[in-house]
Coordinates of C-alpha atoms in Angstrom, one line a residue:
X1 CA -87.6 38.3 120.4
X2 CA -89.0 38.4 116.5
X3 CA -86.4 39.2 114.1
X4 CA -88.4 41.7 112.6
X5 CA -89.3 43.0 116.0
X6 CA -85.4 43.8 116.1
X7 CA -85.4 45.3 113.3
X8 CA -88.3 47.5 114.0
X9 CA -87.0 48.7 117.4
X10 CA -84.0 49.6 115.5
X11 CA -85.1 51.6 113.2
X12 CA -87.1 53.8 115.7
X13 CA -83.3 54.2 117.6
X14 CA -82.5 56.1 114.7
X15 CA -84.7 59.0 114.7
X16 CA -82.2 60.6 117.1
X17 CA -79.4 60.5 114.7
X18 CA -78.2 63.4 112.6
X19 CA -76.2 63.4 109.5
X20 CA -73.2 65.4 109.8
X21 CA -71.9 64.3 106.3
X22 CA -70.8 66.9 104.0
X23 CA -73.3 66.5 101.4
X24 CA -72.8 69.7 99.3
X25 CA -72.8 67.8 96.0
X26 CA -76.3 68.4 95.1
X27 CA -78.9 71.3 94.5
X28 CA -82.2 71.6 92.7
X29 CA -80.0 70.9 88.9
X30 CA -78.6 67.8 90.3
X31 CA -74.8 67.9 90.4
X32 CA -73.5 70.8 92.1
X33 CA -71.2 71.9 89.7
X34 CA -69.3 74.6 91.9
X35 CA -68.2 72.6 95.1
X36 CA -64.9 72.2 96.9
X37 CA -63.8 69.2 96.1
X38 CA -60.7 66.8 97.4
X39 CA -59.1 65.4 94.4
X40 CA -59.8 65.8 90.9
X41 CA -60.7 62.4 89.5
X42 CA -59.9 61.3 85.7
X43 CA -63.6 60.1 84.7
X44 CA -65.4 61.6 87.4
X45 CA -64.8 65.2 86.6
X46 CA -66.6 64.9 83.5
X47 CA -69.5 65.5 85.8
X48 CA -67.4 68.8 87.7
X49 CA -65.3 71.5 85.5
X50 CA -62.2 73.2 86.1
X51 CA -63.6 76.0 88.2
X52 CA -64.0 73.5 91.2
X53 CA -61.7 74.2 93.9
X54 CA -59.5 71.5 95.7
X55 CA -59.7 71.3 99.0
X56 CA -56.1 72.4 100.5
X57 CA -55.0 70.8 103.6
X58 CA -55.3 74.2 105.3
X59 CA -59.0 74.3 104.5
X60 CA -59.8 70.9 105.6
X61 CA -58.5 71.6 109.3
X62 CA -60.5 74.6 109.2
X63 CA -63.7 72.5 108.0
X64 CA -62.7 69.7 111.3
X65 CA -63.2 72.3 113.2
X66 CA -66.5 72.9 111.5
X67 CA -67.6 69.3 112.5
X68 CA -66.9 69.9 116.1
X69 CA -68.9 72.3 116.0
X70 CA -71.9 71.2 114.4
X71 CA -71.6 68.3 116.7
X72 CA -71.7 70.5 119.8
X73 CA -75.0 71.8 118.3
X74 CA -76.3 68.1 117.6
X75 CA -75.6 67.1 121.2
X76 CA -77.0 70.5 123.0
X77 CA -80.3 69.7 121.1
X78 CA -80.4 66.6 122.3
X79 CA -79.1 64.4 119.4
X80 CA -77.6 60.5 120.4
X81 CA -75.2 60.5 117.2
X82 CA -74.2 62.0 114.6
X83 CA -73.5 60.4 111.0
X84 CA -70.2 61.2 109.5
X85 CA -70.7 60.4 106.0
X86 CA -68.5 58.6 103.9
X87 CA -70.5 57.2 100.7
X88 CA -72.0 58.2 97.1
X89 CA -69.3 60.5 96.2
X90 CA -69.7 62.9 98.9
X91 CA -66.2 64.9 100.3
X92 CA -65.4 62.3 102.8
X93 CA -65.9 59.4 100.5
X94 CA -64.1 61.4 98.0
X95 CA -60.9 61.0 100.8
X96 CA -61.3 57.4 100.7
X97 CA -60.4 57.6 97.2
X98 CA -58.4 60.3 97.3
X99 CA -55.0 58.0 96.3
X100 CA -53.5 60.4 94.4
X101 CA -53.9 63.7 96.5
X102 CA -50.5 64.9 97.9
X103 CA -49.9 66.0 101.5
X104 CA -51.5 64.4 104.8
X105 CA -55.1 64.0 103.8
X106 CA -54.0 61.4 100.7
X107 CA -52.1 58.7 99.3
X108 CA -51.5 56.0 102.0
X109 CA -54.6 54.0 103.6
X110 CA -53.7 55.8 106.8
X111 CA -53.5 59.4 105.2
X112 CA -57.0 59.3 103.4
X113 CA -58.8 58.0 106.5
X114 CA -57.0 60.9 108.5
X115 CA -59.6 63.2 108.6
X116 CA -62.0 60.8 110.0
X117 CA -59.7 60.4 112.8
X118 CA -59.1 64.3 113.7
X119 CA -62.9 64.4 113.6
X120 CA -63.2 62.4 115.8
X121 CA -60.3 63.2 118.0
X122 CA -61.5 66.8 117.7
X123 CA -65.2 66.3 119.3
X124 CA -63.5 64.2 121.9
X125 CA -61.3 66.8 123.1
X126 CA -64.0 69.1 123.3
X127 CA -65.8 67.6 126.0
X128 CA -68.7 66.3 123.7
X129 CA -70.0 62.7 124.9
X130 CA -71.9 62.5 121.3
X131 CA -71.9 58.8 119.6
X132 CA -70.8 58.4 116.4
X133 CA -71.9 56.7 113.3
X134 CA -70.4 56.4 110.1
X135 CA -72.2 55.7 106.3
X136 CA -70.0 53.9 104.5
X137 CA -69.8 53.3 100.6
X138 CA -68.3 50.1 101.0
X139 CA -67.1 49.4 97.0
X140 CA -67.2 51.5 94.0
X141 CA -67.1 51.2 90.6
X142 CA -65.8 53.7 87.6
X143 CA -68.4 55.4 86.7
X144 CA -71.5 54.2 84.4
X145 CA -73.3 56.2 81.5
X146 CA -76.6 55.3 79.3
X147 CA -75.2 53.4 76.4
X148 CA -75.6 56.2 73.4
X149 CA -75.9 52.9 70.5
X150 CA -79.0 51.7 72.3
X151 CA -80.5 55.2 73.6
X152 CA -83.6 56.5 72.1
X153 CA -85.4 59.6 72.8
X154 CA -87.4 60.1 76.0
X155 CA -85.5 56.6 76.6
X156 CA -82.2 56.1 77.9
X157 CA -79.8 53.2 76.9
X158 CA -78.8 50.3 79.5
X159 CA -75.6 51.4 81.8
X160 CA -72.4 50.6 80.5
X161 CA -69.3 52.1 82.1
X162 CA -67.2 55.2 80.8
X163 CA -64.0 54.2 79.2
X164 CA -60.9 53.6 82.0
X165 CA -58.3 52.0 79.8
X166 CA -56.5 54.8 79.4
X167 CA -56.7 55.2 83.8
X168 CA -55.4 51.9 84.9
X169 CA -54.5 51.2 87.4
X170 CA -57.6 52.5 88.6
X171 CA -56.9 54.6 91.3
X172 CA -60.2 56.7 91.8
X173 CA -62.3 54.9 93.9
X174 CA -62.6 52.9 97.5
X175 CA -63.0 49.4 97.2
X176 CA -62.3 48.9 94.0
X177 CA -60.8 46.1 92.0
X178 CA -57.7 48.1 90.6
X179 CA -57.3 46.2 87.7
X180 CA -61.0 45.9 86.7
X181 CA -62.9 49.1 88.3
X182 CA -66.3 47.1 87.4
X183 CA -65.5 44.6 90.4
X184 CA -64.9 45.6 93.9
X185 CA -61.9 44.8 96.2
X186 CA -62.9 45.0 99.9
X187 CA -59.4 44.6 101.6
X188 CA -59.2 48.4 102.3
X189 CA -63.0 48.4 103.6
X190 CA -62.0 46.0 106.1
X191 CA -59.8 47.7 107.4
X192 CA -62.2 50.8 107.1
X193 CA -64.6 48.9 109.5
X194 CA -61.7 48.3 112.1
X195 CA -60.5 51.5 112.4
X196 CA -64.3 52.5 113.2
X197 CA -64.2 50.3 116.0
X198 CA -60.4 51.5 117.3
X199 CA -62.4 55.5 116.9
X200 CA -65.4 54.2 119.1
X201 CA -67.8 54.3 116.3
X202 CA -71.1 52.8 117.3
X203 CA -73.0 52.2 114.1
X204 CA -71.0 51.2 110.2
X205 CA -74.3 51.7 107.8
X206 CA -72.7 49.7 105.0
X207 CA -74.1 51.3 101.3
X208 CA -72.4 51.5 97.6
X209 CA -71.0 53.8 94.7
X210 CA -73.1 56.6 94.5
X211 CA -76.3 57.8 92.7
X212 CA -74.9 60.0 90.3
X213 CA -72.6 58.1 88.5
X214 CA -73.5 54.1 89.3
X215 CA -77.0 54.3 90.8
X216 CA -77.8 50.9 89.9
X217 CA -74.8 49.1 92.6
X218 CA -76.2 51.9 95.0
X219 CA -80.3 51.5 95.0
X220 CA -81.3 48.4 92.3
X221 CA -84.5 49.5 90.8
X222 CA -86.3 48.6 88.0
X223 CA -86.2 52.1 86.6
X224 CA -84.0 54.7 86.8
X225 CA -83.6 58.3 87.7
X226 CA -84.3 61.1 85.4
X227 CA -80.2 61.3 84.6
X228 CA -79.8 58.0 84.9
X229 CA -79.5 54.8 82.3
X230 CA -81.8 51.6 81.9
X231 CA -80.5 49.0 84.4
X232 CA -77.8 46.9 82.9
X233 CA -78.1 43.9 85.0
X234 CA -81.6 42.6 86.4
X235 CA -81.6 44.3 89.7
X236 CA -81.9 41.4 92.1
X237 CA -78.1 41.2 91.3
X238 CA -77.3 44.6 92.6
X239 CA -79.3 43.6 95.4
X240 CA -77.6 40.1 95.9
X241 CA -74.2 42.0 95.4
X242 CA -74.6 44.2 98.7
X243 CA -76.0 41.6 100.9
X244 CA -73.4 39.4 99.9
X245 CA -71.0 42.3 100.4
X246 CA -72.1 43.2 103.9
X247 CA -72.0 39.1 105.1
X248 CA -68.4 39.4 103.9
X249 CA -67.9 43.0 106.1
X250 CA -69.6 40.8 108.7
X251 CA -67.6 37.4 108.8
X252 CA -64.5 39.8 109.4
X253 CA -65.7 42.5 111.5
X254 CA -65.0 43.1 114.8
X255 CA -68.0 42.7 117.3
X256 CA -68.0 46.0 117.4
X257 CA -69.6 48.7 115.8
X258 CA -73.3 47.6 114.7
X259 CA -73.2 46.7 110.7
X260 CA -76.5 48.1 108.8
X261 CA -76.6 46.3 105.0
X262 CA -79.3 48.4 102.7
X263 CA -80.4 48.4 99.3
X264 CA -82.9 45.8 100.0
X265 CA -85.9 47.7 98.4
X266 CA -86.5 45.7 95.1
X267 CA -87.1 42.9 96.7
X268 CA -90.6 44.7 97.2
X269 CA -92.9 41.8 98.6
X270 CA -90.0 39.8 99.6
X271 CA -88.1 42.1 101.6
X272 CA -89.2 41.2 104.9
X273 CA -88.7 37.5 104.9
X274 CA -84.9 38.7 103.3
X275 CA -84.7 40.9 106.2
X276 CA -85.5 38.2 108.2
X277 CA -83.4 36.2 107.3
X278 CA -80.5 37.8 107.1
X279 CA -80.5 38.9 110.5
X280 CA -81.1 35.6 111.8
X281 CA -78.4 34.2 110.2
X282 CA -76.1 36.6 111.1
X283 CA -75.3 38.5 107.9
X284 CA -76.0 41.8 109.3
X285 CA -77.2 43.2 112.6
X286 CA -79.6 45.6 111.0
X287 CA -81.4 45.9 107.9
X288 CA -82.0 49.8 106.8
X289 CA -84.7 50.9 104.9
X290 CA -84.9 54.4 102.9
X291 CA -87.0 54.2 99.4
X292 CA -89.3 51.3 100.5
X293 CA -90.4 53.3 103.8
X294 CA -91.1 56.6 102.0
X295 CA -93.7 54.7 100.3
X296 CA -94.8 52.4 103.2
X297 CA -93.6 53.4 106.4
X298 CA -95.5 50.7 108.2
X299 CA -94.3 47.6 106.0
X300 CA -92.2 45.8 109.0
X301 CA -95.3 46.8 111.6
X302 CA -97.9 45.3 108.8
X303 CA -95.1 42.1 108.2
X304 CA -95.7 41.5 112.2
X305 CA -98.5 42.6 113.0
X306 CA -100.9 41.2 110.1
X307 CA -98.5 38.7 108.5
X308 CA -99.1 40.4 105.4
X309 CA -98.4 43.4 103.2
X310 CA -100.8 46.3 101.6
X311 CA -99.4 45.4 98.0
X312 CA -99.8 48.9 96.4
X313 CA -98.0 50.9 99.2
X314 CA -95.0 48.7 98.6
X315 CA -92.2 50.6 96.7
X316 CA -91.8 49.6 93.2
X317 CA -88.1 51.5 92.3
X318 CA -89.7 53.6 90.3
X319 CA -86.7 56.4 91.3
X320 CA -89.6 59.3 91.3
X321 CA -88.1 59.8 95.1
X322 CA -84.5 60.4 93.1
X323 CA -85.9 62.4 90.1
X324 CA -88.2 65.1 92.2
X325 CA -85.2 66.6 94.0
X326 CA -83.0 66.4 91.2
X327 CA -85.5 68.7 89.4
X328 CA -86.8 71.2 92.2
X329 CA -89.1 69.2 93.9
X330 CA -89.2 67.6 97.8
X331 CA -88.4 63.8 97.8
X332 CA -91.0 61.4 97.8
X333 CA -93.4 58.6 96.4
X334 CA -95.5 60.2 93.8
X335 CA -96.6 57.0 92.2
X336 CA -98.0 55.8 95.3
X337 CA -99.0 58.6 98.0
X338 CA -101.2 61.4 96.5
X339 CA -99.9 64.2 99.2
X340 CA -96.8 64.2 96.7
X341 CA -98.7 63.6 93.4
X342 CA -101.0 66.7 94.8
X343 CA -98.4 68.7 94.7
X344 CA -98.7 72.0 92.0
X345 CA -95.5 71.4 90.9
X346 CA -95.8 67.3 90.4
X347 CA -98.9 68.3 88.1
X348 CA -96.3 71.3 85.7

């Protein structure tokens, strides 16, 4: 079969997924600035305050048995999976990192993927027959901010990253270089990807960092979100950085779960023969597209069906998708599709 036939089969197999993730970080204002959190982290919480509440161990077998049941509900409606969430600084990923939280949920490799496992275990025992996938941030990086010497109004500087001297070892992040939190270390996320395999998880989608504070190793665009910074590396490096990242995952995965590698959206024109590519050669099993298909939905049907692409659907990282919900507004590509750029509140 065509490699991008695969990949286009594949991506229909996921409209029957659901997120179950715990994504209560964000709201209308960006940054949700009153959410339980798991740990408090030394450069991180300059984006959180001291009224955010830790998570207790008691409250996080309470919220388990919040996932079983949200997962009962996916499955009676007819869901195949559901997608525990572990990336861009959400409360799961937040575990991963979670080294220095006391008690059973942090510390050791084993304690901070606990609550992975009791989901699991906990949905099991219940009787439900739901699959499992998991999202996985698969490195991080200390967090970046626009660089205030080269910032000028209405313009943000290039990234650079906050100061960590005084936190190193660096011990606030998942797949990170301890040492040098600006390079990754991915002998934990190996071992991340095993245990998903030992928990019957069906499907690792293999991401990075997080939006809010490194968007540009998370989605490489050419320009960045309203509370971002200017990129400070040409993208295609950001987007070279998770492929390569996922072929390493890859080389010493097990055979199972499925491995999805994303980020590919720069690549704009070139994306498909990437995808392509690196399917056939056996980087990754599935390439997954998010930014590129809320401006072209049809660009893999058009790569197969045509042999070529409508040039001004393709997605051009503008990071409008990112901006609109950070300020009140539904996610999507104003620059290109006019039912968004119609919109009253695009035009205030």
């Amino acid at each position: 079969m065509n490699v991008l036939a695969r990949l286009r089969i594949w991506s229909s197999a996921f409209n029957s997924l659901i997120r179950a993730g715990f994504a209560n970080r964000t709201t209308k204002l960006g940054w949700n600035r009153e959410s339980p959190i798991a740990i408090r982290f030394s450069i991180r919480n300059l984006r959180s305050r001291a009224t955010d509440q830790v998570w207790t161990d008691g409250e996080i077998e309470r919220l388990i048995g919040d996932y079983v049941k949200a997962a009962k509900i996916a499955w009676d409606v007819g869901a195949d999976f559901v997608d525990i969430k572990h990336c861009h600084g959400y409360l799961l990923h937040e575990f991963l990192s979670g080294f220095t939280r006391p008690g059973k949920y942090g510390g050791s490799f084993e304690n901070r993927t606990r609550i992975l496992q009791e989901i699991i275990a906990g949905i099991r025992a219940s009787g439900n027959r739901i699959d499992f996938a998991v999202r996985l941030s698969a490195f991080d990086f200390a967090p970046f901010k626009p660089d205030p010497a080269l910032s000028q109004p209405g313009k943000l500087g290039p990234g650079i990253p906050e100061d960590f001297s005084h936190c190193l070892p660096y011990r606030y992040g998942f797949g990170v270089n301890q040492q040098n939190p600006v390079e990754y270390d991915l002998t934990e996320t190996f071992r991340f990807v095993h245990l998903c395999a030992q928990f019957g998880v069906k499907i690792v989608n293999l991401t990075a960092g997080s939006p809010y504070y490194v968007p540009h190793i998370q989605r490489p665009a050419a320009y960045p979100p309203s509370d971002g910074y200017q990129p400070p590396e040409d993208p295609l490096v950001g987007v070279a950085r998770q492929i390569n990242v996922v072929r390493e995952v890859k080389a010493r995965a097990p055979k199972n779960p499925v491995l999805v590698g994303t980020g590919y959206s720069y690549l704009q024109e070139y994306l498909p023969h990437v995808a392509q590519y690196v399917v056939r050669n056996g980087w990754t099993d599935i390439v997954g597209l998010g930014r590129m298909v809320l401006a072209y939905p049809g660009i893999l049907a058009d790569a197969i069906e045509k042999g070529s692409l409508a040039t001004k659907s393709i997605c051009r990282t503008f990071s409008d998708c990112t901006t609109a919900p950070r300020n009140g507004m539904i996610s999507g590509c104003y620059p290109l599709d006019k039912y968004y750029s119609a919109k009253p509140e695009f035009q205030n």
